[in-house]
Every structure is written in C-alpha cells, then in structure tokens.
Phi, psi and omega in degrees: 000134177278140185253119181299329187236134179225136178222138171238127181204159180274120187289118178273318183208138176261106184286324178202137174216127177229113183292323186296321182269350183051050180230141176212149174233128181221145169259129184244148169270115190290116177256324176220158176196159189244026184211163185282128179212119176294320189286157175267339175236159185214135180268127180250133180225132181154196189293126173177146180224155176065033185279118192254148181290137178098334178290150184259123179232159172249142182233140179234127185180213182234133173275127185228153172263105171284131187303332183259317192252007168078198184295135177215151169253117185273100181277130161289332174209131170255119184218156168317132178306137181238131182301128188239010171239164178290324179294309174309314174304311183291316174298325178291317181294340189245018179287354173107350189260354177250088185303131173086358173257115180258181186304317194283323181289331175295312185296323179288328170300308186288327176288332174285322186244004166099183183289334170264041183308316187297324186280332170292317173303307178309314184287337183204107184299333181292347179306323183297339180296343192268356180274102184304144172072000185282116185287158179297319177304314180292327177292317178292326178301308184297310186296327181286323182290312175307315181297327178285325178286317195239033197297312184282320181294327179293315182294324171299315179295316187292317182270354180312323189285340186261019177065030180273120179290154168312315178298324171289331182290316178297322179303313179302319189292319183292316183293331171267010182041062180072359188246037187301310184306312188296320178300314185290317180297330179293309187198091180306326191281354169292338181305317179319308199275336201243344186227102185304134177107351176250126172245197188299313190305310193295304186305325179294319175297324182290314179306318183291326174307317178273359176093015175262101185234183175064229180251030172316129179317307185296334185281326179292319174300319180302316182297320182303312181295325177292315186295319176300312173303312179305314175302314183295322175301331177272004173101355182290134171289327183207168176253148175271163176290332177290325178284338167289321173297326184277330178270330188296324182290337179281334178273324183272343178083358174200164186287117184288339173069226178277001174294328181298313180298316183303310186301314180301311181309302180313307178305316181289329179284340183269352183067031189267337182220169182233138176246123185215115177050043174078007181254132186245116183248157164281142188306310189298323177296315189293307179306321180294313180296314180301314176303309184307307178303317180296313191291315181297312178301317181298316185291322182285328181291325186263001178238074187301147178308139175266138174286094179237127183306125181299329181286334183292318179296310183293329171298319187289320180296325185283334172294328178280328177290329174292313188290326177261359177060054187217171171219127179283147176283169183299322183292313187299315173307313183294326176291318182289317174301307173312310185300315189295323182277318191282147172286333188215135181205152171242124176247126190227150176171159172291184174293130175094351183278355177093027181295309187299321182302316178293316176304316184293321180301322188284322174298312180283336167302313182292326164306314189285315178297310187254006186053043170268114192287142179275343171267122175316318186286347178270352181289137186288151180296135177092339173288159172249162177281129189280338187261123178240105181252125184227165169210156185291340180230167188291321182293327174289331177291319186293316176306315176301310187287324174288333180279339189248342182067026179236138190291142179224151178217171175290159178296316179299323178287319180310318186262012175056054178293131190250009179109330183228327189224152166270127181291330181265136186203204183288338177275332180226086186277170178287145179260134184144177188232343175217126189249118174251117179251106180266164184054053187285346180287342176279354182276135182256182189283338173300308182293325178297310185302306177304322184288310188297324181302328183269007188268123174279158175302129175102351173293131180283143175227142179227115172266122181244137180177179183238106186298342186276345177292170179297137172291171189307145170301313181285175180299157175103163169216067196303315180296315173306314181298317184298319187291327183269358182270125178294142183107332184260117174294135182224132177253123183249115179270115182233011181263115177287123177280165197308309186288351177262346184299326186280354182277111182290340172295315181294323182288328173293322172298324186280328174299313181299320176301323180275000179070026183250127170276122196298142173300329183256023181303322191268344185296139174282092177265164186294336181244359191208126171225155174237114177263111182278103185223157171289163181315301190288326178302314189297321179292313180297326182289318169294326173294317175305320184291317179297322180291330179278319171301324177297320177303320182276003176102006170280128190271164179304335171290326180292326183246129186231120174269127176249140177211160187276337192227156179271336186255166180102165193296325175237038179278184185291312186304317178290320182289332177289326182292312181294325187272338171298325181281347176267309186268336180212069181286163185302133181212149189311314180262008181279135184275148184207142177229159181249145171222101194060233172280351183259144188241117182259142181236152169298130175101357181280146177278125186227157179244127173289127183256352176225150173298124170235084186300317182304325185258001179056054164223142186231154176313125173109333185298145177244132183223198186219128165302114185259333181201159180222126174248140178267157190307327183290337184264007180224155183298329183287349179059032168238153173295138178226143170246137173247127182237150177249132174234107186053249183260002185256130173260140177235135179256130183237118171286166180304329181286346180261358185296349178276358174285348183216173178203177185289154183234019179292323175227127184236164170293160168295326178298309176299342182265002178295134181096347187244161173223152181219144182306310182234129178238136179238149189202123162282150188228103184216168177279092175238175184296323187294341191264000172293139180043058189232030177304316177298332186283321180285316177300322176299314181300307181306319182274011169270348184275127173277311194233322182219146179222125178234118177258142182233127171148223183250106182313330177294322173306308183303317181290321175304313186287333185289348178260347181263124181263143173305123189302140178291128181289143168273114176218160183238026187293317177305307170304312184293340172278353175082011186249148173282162172290141178301139175252000000 
C-alpha cells in the first residue's frame, strides 16, 4: 500500500507513549519529507513503540490539520529510520556493527535486493537467500543485528500481512523478550500456546509463509490443540479420537492418518495434553475435573447426614408458615426437610416453582433448629456467621440477597479472586456452616473445582438451579452431572404455584420445558406478544417499542434486548446502534469517544465482560458511562471512561475498553442470572438457534412482566424441539457413581 506522506525526523520530545496500546505521539525535527511543509518541526501520532528521545524515525501516514493542534502526521506506523538508497544501505551494512560484512558483500546484497534492501530483509528474512555467494553465517549475523535494532518494527512489518495488529505484535515481542522473530521462525505455532490473541488460523498462515505445510508434525500437533480448544469452547471437557479424526482433515486439508497419533504422542511428551481411556484433555480442564471429583467425594464423606427429628423440622416449618402467612407445598416441605438433614443436595425447578421460597425456608429452619442467627449483628463474639450465599454473577447474587434478606455475593468475591488466583482454598477455607449456590447451571468445571477446594469438612452444600437453562459458557455441565450422579440427593420442584399461574410468560417457559409450542404463541396477551416480522422490520419494531417504553417512563435499565448473535441484520451490533440512538442520541455537549466500530457516549448503558476483583465489578454486570475524560485533561495523558455499576465507580483507560461493550442489547448467555421488567428478543433461523431450546427458554425466563418476540414463529417452534447437545465430561465416572436412570 502506498503511503502519500512520509517523514524522516529526529525525536525532540516524546509527548505520549504507551507500550500497552502500541501508540505514541512525538515531536520531530524534520530531516526528510515527500510533501510540502514550511515548518521544521512536526507532531507525529500513531502506531509505534519503544521510541527513544534523539532517535531518528520514519513515519508513514496522512497529513491532517487538527482544529486545535495544527498540522500533524497521523501515522499508520512510526519506526526506526531505515536506509532507503543503495549508498545508504551499503554504508549502513559496513558501519562495523555487522561482523564479517565488508564492502563487497554489502554491495552484493544491495545489488540483489535493491535500494530498499534493509526493508526487504526486515519484512522477510528469506530474502537473503537471493544474494549470490552469501554464507549462512553472514546471513545470520545480518538478521540477528537487524533484530536487535529493529525488533518491534521488524515484527510489526512481518506480521502485518497476517492481520496481526501492531498492539498484538508489540505484545508478542514482549512475550518473547526480544527474541520474537527467531522463536517464530523456529516454530510459528508456539504463538498459539504462548500469546493470547493468536489462534491456529493466524499461526497456520505464518507457518505456511515459512514453509511449514502439509502434515508437518508441528502443524498436525497444532491442529489437535486447536480442536481441543474448539471442543472446550463448545463445553466439552475432552475430545475423543473420533472427533479429532473428523475435524482434523477440515483444518489440515487432508486426512492426517497415523500422523495424528504421532502428534498426540508429541503433545503428551511436551505435557500439552492429557490422555485417559481414549479421552484427550487440555491439562487445565483435566486437573479441574479430577480435583472437583476429589473434593466432592471429600465433602460427601465428611458431611454425615445429621440426625434431626422430623417433628422438629415440621415444627420449624409450621412456625415459618405462621410468621409469613403462607403454606408450603408437599414438594417444598420435602426439600426443606432433606436440605436440613443432607450434607449435600441439589434443588432444581423452573420459574414459579418456588426455589427461592424453599431457600428462604431452609435458612429459617436452620435458624430455628440450630439457633443460628440470620442477622449478622446477632452473631456472638468468636462465632462465625453460618450462612454463605453465592451466585455466579453480581446480579444473580443481588437477586438472591433481596429474596432471602440474607447477604449474598459472587463466587469470585467469596473466594477473594485477585484477577489471576483465588485467595481462599484448602489452606484458607470458607468460614460458615452452610453454603448455598444459586444459578448453578452457570458454573463450569473450573469454578466448581476452585469453589470446592475452599469448602471445609462438615460444611453443608446446597446447589440450586434450573437444568433447562443454558449450561455454562466454560467446559462442563456441572448441574446436570450432579443431578445424574447416583448418591447425590436431588429435589425437583415441578408444580407452578398460584402466584405464578396467571403469567403467560411462565406458561410459555413451561411449555418450552416440555418441548411444546404454546397454542397462544401468536395471541396478543397482556404480558406477552409475538410480532411476525422480517429482520429489518424487527429491528425497526424493537427500536420503536423502546422509544414508546421510554416515553412511558421506563428507563434503559428496565428494557433489555436479548439476541443470540452479534452479527446479522438483527444481531447485537445493529441492535445496539439502533437503541443507542433511542436512549442516548448524539447531543452538542455530550462527550463521546470512538473505539474501533463502537462509539461510546456519556450516559451509555454498558456491560462488563470480564471479572475485575480490584474494582468490585464482574462479568455480566450492567452499568452506565457517567463521564469521559480526554488525554489532555488528566495526568495520565490517556483517554478515560468512568462508569458506574450500582454504587461502584470504575475508571477505564483506553487500553481497558475491551473490558466492556454496549448493553442495550446483550447475548442471552450474558443475561443468565438476571431478570428484567421487559425483555425483547428477535427470533430467526440463524446458526445460533440450532439445538437451542435451552437458549430460548433462558431468554424467556429473564422477563419479569413483559416479553416481546419479533421474527419468525417457525424458528421459535424449531428451536423448541431442539435440545442442547449433551456435553462430554467424566465427572460422574470420577465420582464412582452410575448415571441415574
């Protein structure tokens, strides 16, 4: 690509430099240029790292007139100056820093590769193969020295054709401590294992460029690792040899045959995989599953069933009923009785079946029977508060706390997650006597393993959840496996109670549970509607409804749009764009900043995408941008976004902006564990709706008072018949229990 404006200049001042963002702003004394410029100094802003004061650099980009700061070169790349004439290239190669390279050899190199010989070598080390008579030792000296001088620049130039961003290239350079090019040439697939953000596709393109093609052992091994990552992404704990044989040819372009077995052997010797009875695991998943089974067995073995007189339990339940003016159903009474006695139990049921009512009953029964106070202030000095209530997300924990009047928190917060590790474990366990885990269907095998490690002997555990909801995003199917393991008591609540019977939303949910398409799906009901519309009409319809709801006094937090995919005419990206114009349109004094294709404004509703324990904000939390500060306005000299999540304010530098996204429309997975007054959802024949009864069921059960569906009723019907595929795990076998029949 031709760059219309080029500048060579000496750096007089570094105005801003961020290694993390691979971005720099420098003032240069202009030495060379290919355009008219009266000024002798110029501000250059753009992609570049490691820029040193006094160094000579080249910049390629576009000259702009900034309204406040005057002429600037907006550079695509700022790099150390490279000789660009034959004379300069020869002089450069013979300056004494390239041992063993004399004038004759330097001239041969320049004659063979042209006046931009140095740039050609930086972009492709194999270019030196075209120089007649050049010894390998001399080529190694040249390449090694260039790598020292131009390391980051060389890597950026080399990786640019493979769509690796400068920011990621700088990350790779840092990961290999300056030895990046040598490591990549040795084995480009190492990028997959050692640098987050590089997958098989990119590594394979680089490998092909370097000549690692066909059934090269490293390529086949990398394909196996990629398949294992894919399978884990689909929720499987392991891959079978059959699944590897089925997927590998599509990646490699040919059947690997016996090379697959050789690749697995290679990966086993490098401890990159674990093989057990024909099941191939990523080590992290293997150790998590083994540890989870071991800890579950310990908990069950050390928590003997408590001898509590049935009459005592019934008396406690009777007192509860009297206190709250209610009556527990038979199923609910049985659940409370079992929970009081059993060391470990699963409580499951759909919406309206009274799971939360049972949890509240269990807490009060334990209070009555054991004299364990529910109020923290009533705990005697030296005693521990007995109840530990947790959920996978902040919103789910908040709902649990509000429903039970007992404090609840996220699992990550309970275990004191510091961003990389959980501080609570077997050496520093959880304190308390009963652990209640809500929304257990969201827990993956990693989180289960970490949680159980911190459970002390004798602590009672109650897993609560709805098996028909989506399984965890991460590998495993914890709730389903626990329910299917012989020896773990399960109480299934399946009676919808009086207060929920009038909700057509819950009727629709229970029809989905039973794989039935409701007869009144298209009927205009007071709390539910299905609008049969084409995709573009659906997008306009959703935006129009949001506008009406806003006019009626519903806030942007009352109305939540859920969708299965980001792309497409009614995908999350398009929905967020349309809904931002409804809830937070452009205004003269409203601050806004751009990141990639997204435009963030003060007042935007946003979704946190990662756990940030330091700031007390977690994956799935929904908040609002309350302010935007530009680089010139703060001491850090970087753009900042300030967001509020409930009572917590979080400050994000530009490098952290990938930690959140717009939240007017979010994925159904991200909505799990939350409830919203009004839920809107497009329903179409897209890839995400295959095998997705659980997906639609989860979306439907997020709506508290109103549910509006837009799209194709046939897609809804098809999805209601499609079951989420059973995931491959070995947790049940590790527990030594047979699957329940």
